[in-house]
CSV table of C-alpha atoms in Angstrom, one decimal:
chain,number,residue,atom,x,y,z
L,416,MET,CA,2.3,156.5,125.2
L,417,ALA,CA,-2.0,155.1,125.1
L,418,HIS,CA,-1.5,152.2,122.7
L,419,ALA,CA,2.4,150.9,124.6
L,420,GLU,CA,-0.2,151.6,128.0
L,421,GLN,CA,-2.6,149.2,126.6
L,422,THR,CA,0.4,147.2,125.7
L,423,ARG,CA,1.4,147.0,129.3
L,424,VAL,CA,-1.6,146.9,130.8
L,425,ARG,CA,-2.5,144.1,128.3
L,426,SER,CA,1.4,142.0,128.9
L,427,THR,CA,1.2,142.0,132.6
L,428,ALA,CA,-2.7,140.6,133.4
L,429,PRO,CA,-3.0,137.3,134.8
L,430,ALA,CA,-2.8,134.6,131.9
L,431,PRO,CA,-6.0,132.3,132.0
L,432,ALA,CA,-5.5,129.3,134.2
L,433,ALA,CA,-4.1,125.9,132.6
L,434,ALA,CA,-7.4,122.8,131.9
L,435,PRO,CA,-7.3,121.1,134.5
L,436,ALA,CA,-5.5,117.4,132.8
L,437,PRO,CA,-8.2,115.0,132.7
L,438,ALA,CA,-7.7,112.8,134.8
L,439,ARG,CA,-6.2,109.2,135.1
L,440,ALA,CA,-8.6,106.2,134.5
L,441,ALA,CA,-9.5,103.8,136.6
L,442,GLY,CA,-7.4,100.7,137.0
L,443,SER,CA,-5.3,102.5,134.6
L,444,GLY,CA,-1.2,102.3,134.7
L,445,SER,CA,1.1,99.0,134.9
L,446,GLY,CA,-1.9,97.3,136.8
L,447,THR,CA,-4.2,97.8,133.9
L,448,GLY,CA,-1.8,96.3,131.4
L,449,SER,CA,-0.7,93.3,133.1
L,450,GLY,CA,-4.4,92.4,133.9
L,451,SER,CA,-4.9,93.0,129.7
L,452,VAL,CA,-2.3,90.1,129.5
L,453,ARG,CA,-3.8,88.0,132.3
L,454,ARG,CA,-7.3,88.4,130.1
L,455,MET,CA,-5.4,87.6,126.9
L,456,SER,CA,-3.6,84.5,128.3
L,457,ALA,CA,-7.1,83.2,130.1
L,458,ALA,CA,-8.5,83.8,126.1
L,459,GLY,CA,-5.8,82.5,123.9
L,460,LEU,CA,-5.7,79.5,126.9
L,461,LEU,CA,-9.9,78.5,126.9
L,462,LEU,CA,-9.6,78.9,122.6
L,463,ALA,CA,-6.5,76.2,122.0
L,464,ALA,CA,-9.4,74.1,124.6
L,465,VAL,CA,-11.7,74.4,122.2
L,466,ALA,CA,-9.9,73.9,119.0
L,467,THR,CA,-8.1,70.5,121.0
L,468,VAL,CA,-11.1,69.4,122.3
L,469,VAL,CA,-13.2,69.6,119.0
L,470,TRP,CA,-9.9,68.1,117.3
L,471,SER,CA,-9.9,65.0,119.1
L,472,GLY,CA,-13.5,64.7,118.0
L,473,SER,CA,-11.9,64.3,115.0
L,474,PHE,CA,-9.7,61.5,115.1
L,475,ILE,CA,-13.0,59.1,116.2
L,476,THR,CA,-14.6,59.9,113.5
L,477,SER,CA,-11.2,59.3,111.0
L,478,ARG,CA,-11.2,55.9,112.4
L,479,ALA,CA,-15.2,56.1,112.2
L,480,LEU,CA,-14.8,56.5,108.3
L,481,ASN,CA,-12.0,54.0,108.0
L,482,ASP,CA,-13.6,51.2,105.5
L,483,SER,CA,-15.8,53.8,103.8
L,484,VAL,CA,-14.1,56.9,102.7
L,485,PRO,CA,-10.3,57.6,101.0
L,486,PRO,CA,-8.5,59.4,102.8
L,487,VAL,CA,-7.9,61.8,100.3
L,488,GLN,CA,-11.0,61.7,99.6
L,489,ALA,CA,-12.3,62.2,103.1
L,490,ALA,CA,-9.9,65.3,103.3
L,491,PHE,CA,-11.0,67.1,100.0
L,492,TRP,CA,-14.6,66.8,100.7
L,493,ARG,CA,-14.1,68.4,105.3
L,494,TRP,CA,-12.1,71.3,103.1
L,495,ILE,CA,-15.2,71.3,100.9
L,496,ALA,CA,-18.4,72.0,103.8
L,497,ALA,CA,-15.4,74.3,105.6
L,498,ILE,CA,-14.9,76.7,102.3
L,499,ALA,CA,-19.2,76.5,102.2
L,500,VAL,CA,-19.5,77.5,105.9
L,501,LEU,CA,-16.8,80.5,105.7
L,502,ALA,CA,-17.7,81.8,102.9
L,503,PRO,CA,-20.8,83.9,104.8
L,504,PHE,CA,-18.6,85.1,107.1
L,505,ALA,CA,-15.5,85.6,104.9
L,506,LEU,CA,-15.8,86.7,101.4
L,507,ARG,CA,-16.0,90.4,101.9
L,508,ALA,CA,-13.5,90.3,103.7
L,509,THR,CA,-11.2,88.4,101.6
L,510,TRP,CA,-12.0,90.8,98.9
L,511,ARG,CA,-10.5,93.7,100.7
L,512,GLN,CA,-7.7,92.2,101.0
L,513,ARG,CA,-6.6,90.6,98.1
L,514,THR,CA,-3.9,93.1,97.3
L,515,LEU,CA,-2.3,91.8,100.4
L,516,ILE,CA,-3.2,87.8,99.6
L,517,ARG,CA,-1.3,88.0,96.0
L,518,ARG,CA,1.6,89.5,98.1
L,519,HIS,CA,2.1,87.2,100.5
L,520,LEU,CA,1.4,84.3,98.7
L,521,GLY,CA,4.0,82.2,99.2
L,522,TYR,CA,3.5,82.4,102.9
L,523,VAL,CA,-0.6,81.9,102.6
L,524,THR,CA,0.1,78.5,100.4
L,525,LEU,CA,3.4,77.3,102.3
L,526,ALA,CA,0.6,77.5,105.3
L,527,ALA,CA,-1.8,76.0,103.5
L,528,LEU,CA,-0.1,72.4,102.3
L,529,LEU,CA,1.1,72.3,106.0
L,530,GLY,CA,-2.3,72.5,107.3
L,531,VAL,CA,-4.9,71.9,105.3
L,532,THR,CA,-3.7,69.6,102.4
L,533,LEU,CA,-0.8,67.6,104.3
L,534,TYR,CA,-2.4,67.7,108.2
L,535,ASN,CA,-5.7,66.1,107.7
L,536,THR,CA,-4.6,63.8,105.0
L,537,LEU,CA,-2.3,62.2,106.8
L,538,VAL,CA,-4.2,61.9,109.7
L,539,ASN,CA,-6.7,60.1,107.7
L,540,GLN,CA,-4.6,57.5,106.5
L,541,ALA,CA,-2.9,57.0,109.8
L,542,GLY,CA,-6.7,56.5,110.7
L,543,LEU,CA,-6.6,53.6,108.7
L,544,THR,CA,-4.9,51.2,110.3
L,545,ALA,CA,-4.4,53.2,114.5
L,546,PRO,CA,-6.6,53.2,116.9
L,547,ALA,CA,-7.8,56.4,118.0
L,548,SER,CA,-5.8,56.6,121.3
L,549,THR,CA,-3.0,56.2,119.8
L,550,MET,CA,-3.2,58.9,117.7
L,551,GLY,CA,-4.2,61.5,119.8
L,552,MET,CA,-1.0,59.9,121.3
L,553,ILE,CA,0.8,61.1,119.2
L,554,MET,CA,-0.7,64.3,117.7
L,555,ALA,CA,0.6,65.1,121.3
L,556,ALA,CA,3.6,65.6,120.9
L,557,SER,CA,3.5,68.0,118.9
L,558,PRO,CA,3.6,70.9,121.3
L,559,VAL,CA,6.9,69.6,122.0
L,560,LEU,CA,7.2,70.5,118.2
L,561,MET,CA,5.6,73.7,118.3
L,562,ALA,CA,8.1,75.1,121.5
L,563,VAL,CA,11.1,74.0,119.4
L,564,CYS,CA,10.0,75.9,117.0
L,565,GLU,CA,9.6,79.0,119.2
L,566,ARG,CA,12.8,78.2,120.5
L,567,LEU,CA,14.6,78.1,118.0
L,568,GLY,CA,12.9,81.6,116.8
L,569,GLY,CA,14.8,84.1,119.6
L,570,THR,CA,11.2,83.3,122.8
L,571,ARG,CA,13.3,81.9,126.1
L,572,LEU,CA,10.4,79.4,126.9
L,573,GLY,CA,11.4,79.5,130.5
L,574,LEU,CA,11.7,76.8,133.5
L,575,ARG,CA,8.2,76.4,135.0
L,576,ARG,CA,6.9,76.1,130.9
L,577,THR,CA,9.9,73.8,130.3
L,578,THR,CA,9.3,71.0,132.5
L,579,GLY,CA,5.5,71.8,132.2
L,580,LEU,CA,5.9,70.4,128.5
L,581,ALA,CA,8.6,67.5,129.4
L,582,VAL,CA,6.4,65.9,132.1
L,583,ALA,CA,3.9,65.6,129.9
L,584,CYS,CA,6.0,64.9,127.0
L,585,LEU,CA,7.0,61.8,129.1
L,586,GLY,CA,3.2,61.1,129.9
L,587,VAL,CA,2.1,61.1,125.9
L,588,LEU,CA,5.4,58.2,125.1
L,589,LEU,CA,4.4,56.0,128.3
L,590,LEU,CA,0.6,56.4,127.4
L,591,SER,CA,1.8,55.5,123.7
L,592,GLY,CA,4.0,52.5,125.1
L,593,ASP,CA,1.3,51.1,127.8
L,594,GLY,CA,3.1,52.4,130.3
L,595,ALA,CA,7.2,52.0,129.1
L,596,LEU,CA,8.7,53.8,126.6
L,597,PRO,CA,8.0,52.4,122.8
L,598,SER,CA,10.5,50.1,121.6
L,599,GLY,CA,9.7,51.5,117.7
L,600,PHE,CA,6.3,52.7,115.7
L,601,ALA,CA,3.8,50.3,113.5
L,602,ALA,CA,3.3,52.6,109.7
L,603,GLY,CA,0.2,54.4,111.1
L,604,GLU,CA,2.3,55.8,113.9
L,605,LEU,CA,4.8,57.1,111.9
L,606,TRP,CA,2.1,58.5,109.5
L,607,MET,CA,1.0,60.3,112.8
L,608,LEU,CA,4.1,61.0,113.6
L,609,ALA,CA,4.2,63.0,109.8
L,610,ALA,CA,0.7,64.6,110.8
L,611,ALA,CA,2.4,66.0,114.0
L,612,VAL,CA,5.1,67.5,111.9
L,613,SER,CA,2.6,68.6,110.0
L,614,PHE,CA,0.9,70.6,112.2
L,615,ALA,CA,3.5,71.1,114.5
L,616,SER,CA,5.2,73.7,111.6
L,617,TYR,CA,1.7,75.2,110.2
L,618,SER,CA,1.7,77.1,114.1
L,619,ALA,CA,5.1,77.6,114.1
L,620,LEU,CA,4.0,79.2,110.6
L,621,LEU,CA,1.2,82.0,112.3
L,622,ARG,CA,3.3,83.3,114.0
L,623,ARG,CA,4.8,84.8,111.0
L,624,ARG,CA,1.2,86.4,109.6
L,625,PRO,CA,2.0,89.5,108.5
L,626,PRO,CA,0.6,91.5,110.9
L,627,GLU,CA,-1.2,94.3,107.4
L,628,LEU,CA,-3.5,90.3,106.9
L,629,ASP,CA,-6.8,90.3,109.1
L,630,GLY,CA,-7.6,86.9,110.6
L,631,LEU,CA,-10.1,85.7,109.1
L,632,PRO,CA,-8.9,87.1,105.3
L,633,PHE,CA,-5.9,85.3,106.0
L,634,LEU,CA,-8.2,81.4,107.0
L,635,PHE,CA,-10.5,81.6,104.8
L,636,ALA,CA,-7.4,82.1,101.9
L,637,ALA,CA,-5.2,78.8,103.1
L,638,PHE,CA,-8.6,77.0,103.2
L,639,VAL,CA,-9.0,77.3,99.5
L,640,LEU,CA,-5.8,77.6,98.1
L,641,GLY,CA,-4.9,73.9,100.9
L,642,THR,CA,-8.6,72.6,98.7
L,643,LEU,CA,-7.2,73.0,95.3
L,644,LEU,CA,-3.5,72.0,96.1
L,645,LEU,CA,-5.3,69.0,97.3
L,646,ALA,CA,-8.2,68.7,94.1
L,647,PRO,CA,-5.5,66.6,91.6
L,648,ALA,CA,-4.8,64.0,94.7
L,649,HIS,CA,-8.8,63.8,95.3
L,650,ALA,CA,-9.4,63.0,91.5
L,651,LEU,CA,-6.8,60.2,91.2
L,652,SER,CA,-8.2,58.0,94.2
L,653,VAL,CA,-11.9,58.7,93.0
L,654,ALA,CA,-10.4,57.6,89.8
L,655,VAL,CA,-8.2,54.4,91.3
L,656,GLN,CA,-10.8,53.8,94.2
L,657,GLY,CA,-13.9,54.2,93.3
L,658,GLY,CA,-16.2,57.2,95.3
L,659,PHE,CA,-17.9,56.4,98.0
L,660,GLU,CA,-21.7,56.6,98.6
L,661,PRO,CA,-22.6,59.2,100.7
L,662,THR,CA,-24.8,58.3,103.9
L,663,ALA,CA,-25.5,59.3,107.1
L,664,ALA,CA,-22.4,57.0,108.1
L,665,THR,CA,-20.5,59.4,105.8
L,666,VAL,CA,-21.2,62.6,105.4
L,667,GLY,CA,-22.5,63.1,109.6
L,668,PRO,CA,-18.7,62.1,110.2
L,669,LEU,CA,-17.8,64.4,107.1
L,670,LEU,CA,-20.0,67.3,107.7
L,671,TYR,CA,-18.7,67.1,111.6
L,672,VAL,CA,-14.4,67.5,110.5
L,673,GLY,CA,-16.1,70.6,108.5
L,674,VAL,CA,-17.9,73.0,110.1
L,675,PHE,CA,-16.7,71.5,114.0
L,676,SER,CA,-12.8,70.7,113.1
L,677,SER,CA,-11.6,72.8,110.3
L,678,ALA,CA,-14.0,75.9,110.3
L,679,LEU,CA,-14.8,76.9,114.9
L,680,ALA,CA,-11.7,74.6,115.2
L,681,TYR,CA,-8.8,75.9,113.1
L,682,PHE,CA,-10.2,79.9,113.9
L,683,ALA,CA,-10.0,79.1,117.2
L,684,TRP,CA,-6.7,78.3,117.2
L,685,ASN,CA,-4.8,80.3,114.7
L,686,LYS,CA,-6.5,83.1,117.1
L,687,ALA,CA,-4.7,81.4,120.7
L,688,VAL,CA,-1.3,80.7,118.8
L,689,ALA,CA,-1.3,84.9,118.3
L,690,LEU,CA,-2.1,85.5,121.4
L,691,ILE,CA,-0.2,83.2,123.8
L,692,GLY,CA,1.9,81.6,120.6
L,693,PRO,CA,2.2,78.0,119.5
L,694,ALA,CA,4.3,76.9,122.9
L,695,GLY,CA,1.8,78.1,124.6
L,696,ALA,CA,-1.1,77.1,122.9
L,697,GLY,CA,0.4,73.7,122.5
L,698,VAL,CA,0.4,73.7,126.3
L,699,VAL,CA,-3.1,72.9,126.5
L,700,TYR,CA,-3.1,70.8,123.9
L,701,HIS,CA,-0.7,67.9,125.5
L,702,LEU,CA,-4.4,67.5,126.5
L,703,GLN,CA,-5.7,66.0,122.8
L,704,PRO,CA,-5.0,62.3,124.7
L,705,VAL,CA,-6.9,62.1,127.3
L,706,CYS,CA,-9.8,63.9,125.2
L,707,VAL,CA,-9.4,61.2,123.0
L,708,ALA,CA,-9.0,57.7,124.9
L,709,ALA,CA,-12.6,59.5,126.7
L,710,LEU,CA,-14.7,59.6,123.9
L,711,SER,CA,-12.6,56.9,122.5
L,712,PHE,CA,-13.6,55.1,125.7
L,713,VAL,CA,-18.0,56.1,124.3
L,714,ILE,CA,-18.1,55.8,120.7
L,715,LEU,CA,-15.8,52.9,120.2
L,716,GLY,CA,-15.4,51.1,123.1
L,717,GLU,CA,-11.2,51.8,123.2
L,718,ARG,CA,-10.7,50.3,126.5
L,719,THR,CA,-7.6,52.7,128.7
L,720,GLY,CA,-6.1,50.7,131.3
L,721,PRO,CA,-4.5,51.7,134.9
L,722,ALA,CA,-1.2,53.1,133.8
L,723,GLY,CA,-3.0,54.5,131.1
L,724,LEU,CA,-4.4,56.5,134.0
L,725,LEU,CA,-1.6,57.1,135.4
L,726,CYS,CA,-0.1,58.2,131.7
L,727,MET,CA,-2.7,60.7,131.5
L,728,GLY,CA,-2.4,62.4,135.5
L,729,LEU,CA,1.3,62.4,134.4
L,730,ILE,CA,-0.2,64.3,130.4
L,731,LEU,CA,-2.1,66.4,132.8
L,732,GLY,CA,-0.4,67.7,135.9
L,733,GLY,CA,2.0,68.3,132.6
L,734,VAL,CA,0.0,71.4,131.2
L,735,ALA,CA,-0.8,72.6,134.1
L,736,LEU,CA,2.5,72.7,135.9
L,737,ALA,CA,3.2,74.5,132.0
L,738,ALA,CA,0.0,76.4,131.2
L,739,THR,CA,1.9,78.3,135.3
L,740,GLY,CA,4.5,79.5,133.5
L,741,ARG,CA,5.9,82.6,130.9
L,742,SER,CA,7.4,82.3,128.1
L,743,ARG,CA,10.2,84.8,128.1
């Protein structure tokens, strides 16, 4: 009976007060989610702008090297410099993910072929005959190809972004035709068209990067594989055309494209595509002909007339319109 009484007393005792629920973090909820998306979009646009401005300078160096360094050799040593700069930061992480890289070797090799082996070699080949400003104009068409690839992948671009891309592309076409739609392309321009296709394909491929493969090991592996794929063509170029003389006029531009246009710009671009997608990053890439034209005027003395300035206004307006649109 005593035991039963104790049990009854315990069962009727008040339950301990529940622990207070943790306070909601300041700014949590849907507002925080939308704010996070805006920050990611802003960071992606900024990184794409950094890559675009840096790459604009690489068209100037391609023109500057056209008489002194064969295109394949310029591309090869560019990537050697990029690997040397990236190695201290990427070697350990790449070694840790070596099993993942082997597992996805086909994907990494295709990305290396498009973004490393082919793209810059084609740009250097175009630089033999095409003015730097024209090279930048044609490359600015690649965001349209990126948007097409993303749309084929199932992403809806939205009316505002599509309109902005169309306006910017029209400005690029008018700019390349001196105020009129171009009726044809010269040899250097065809090389640049091929480069634009290669770069757009590489950018679209970035969207399919395996999520478990980190960005830096992927980038370093792509640099190494792309350079290995380029090595036979480099050896053939040296045997047929001869090497180049390492002077300040050749080594300086090669260091620029190796350190800035390769290691820095590719890292920024890959991160931008991861944040906002190829079409979103491609919106900013439309600014490239404006940057290239300005650099060409300052460094090479290549002038842009009134029609060119109006076309650049179209490009800037299209970029501004598309940048405020959203993919769905």
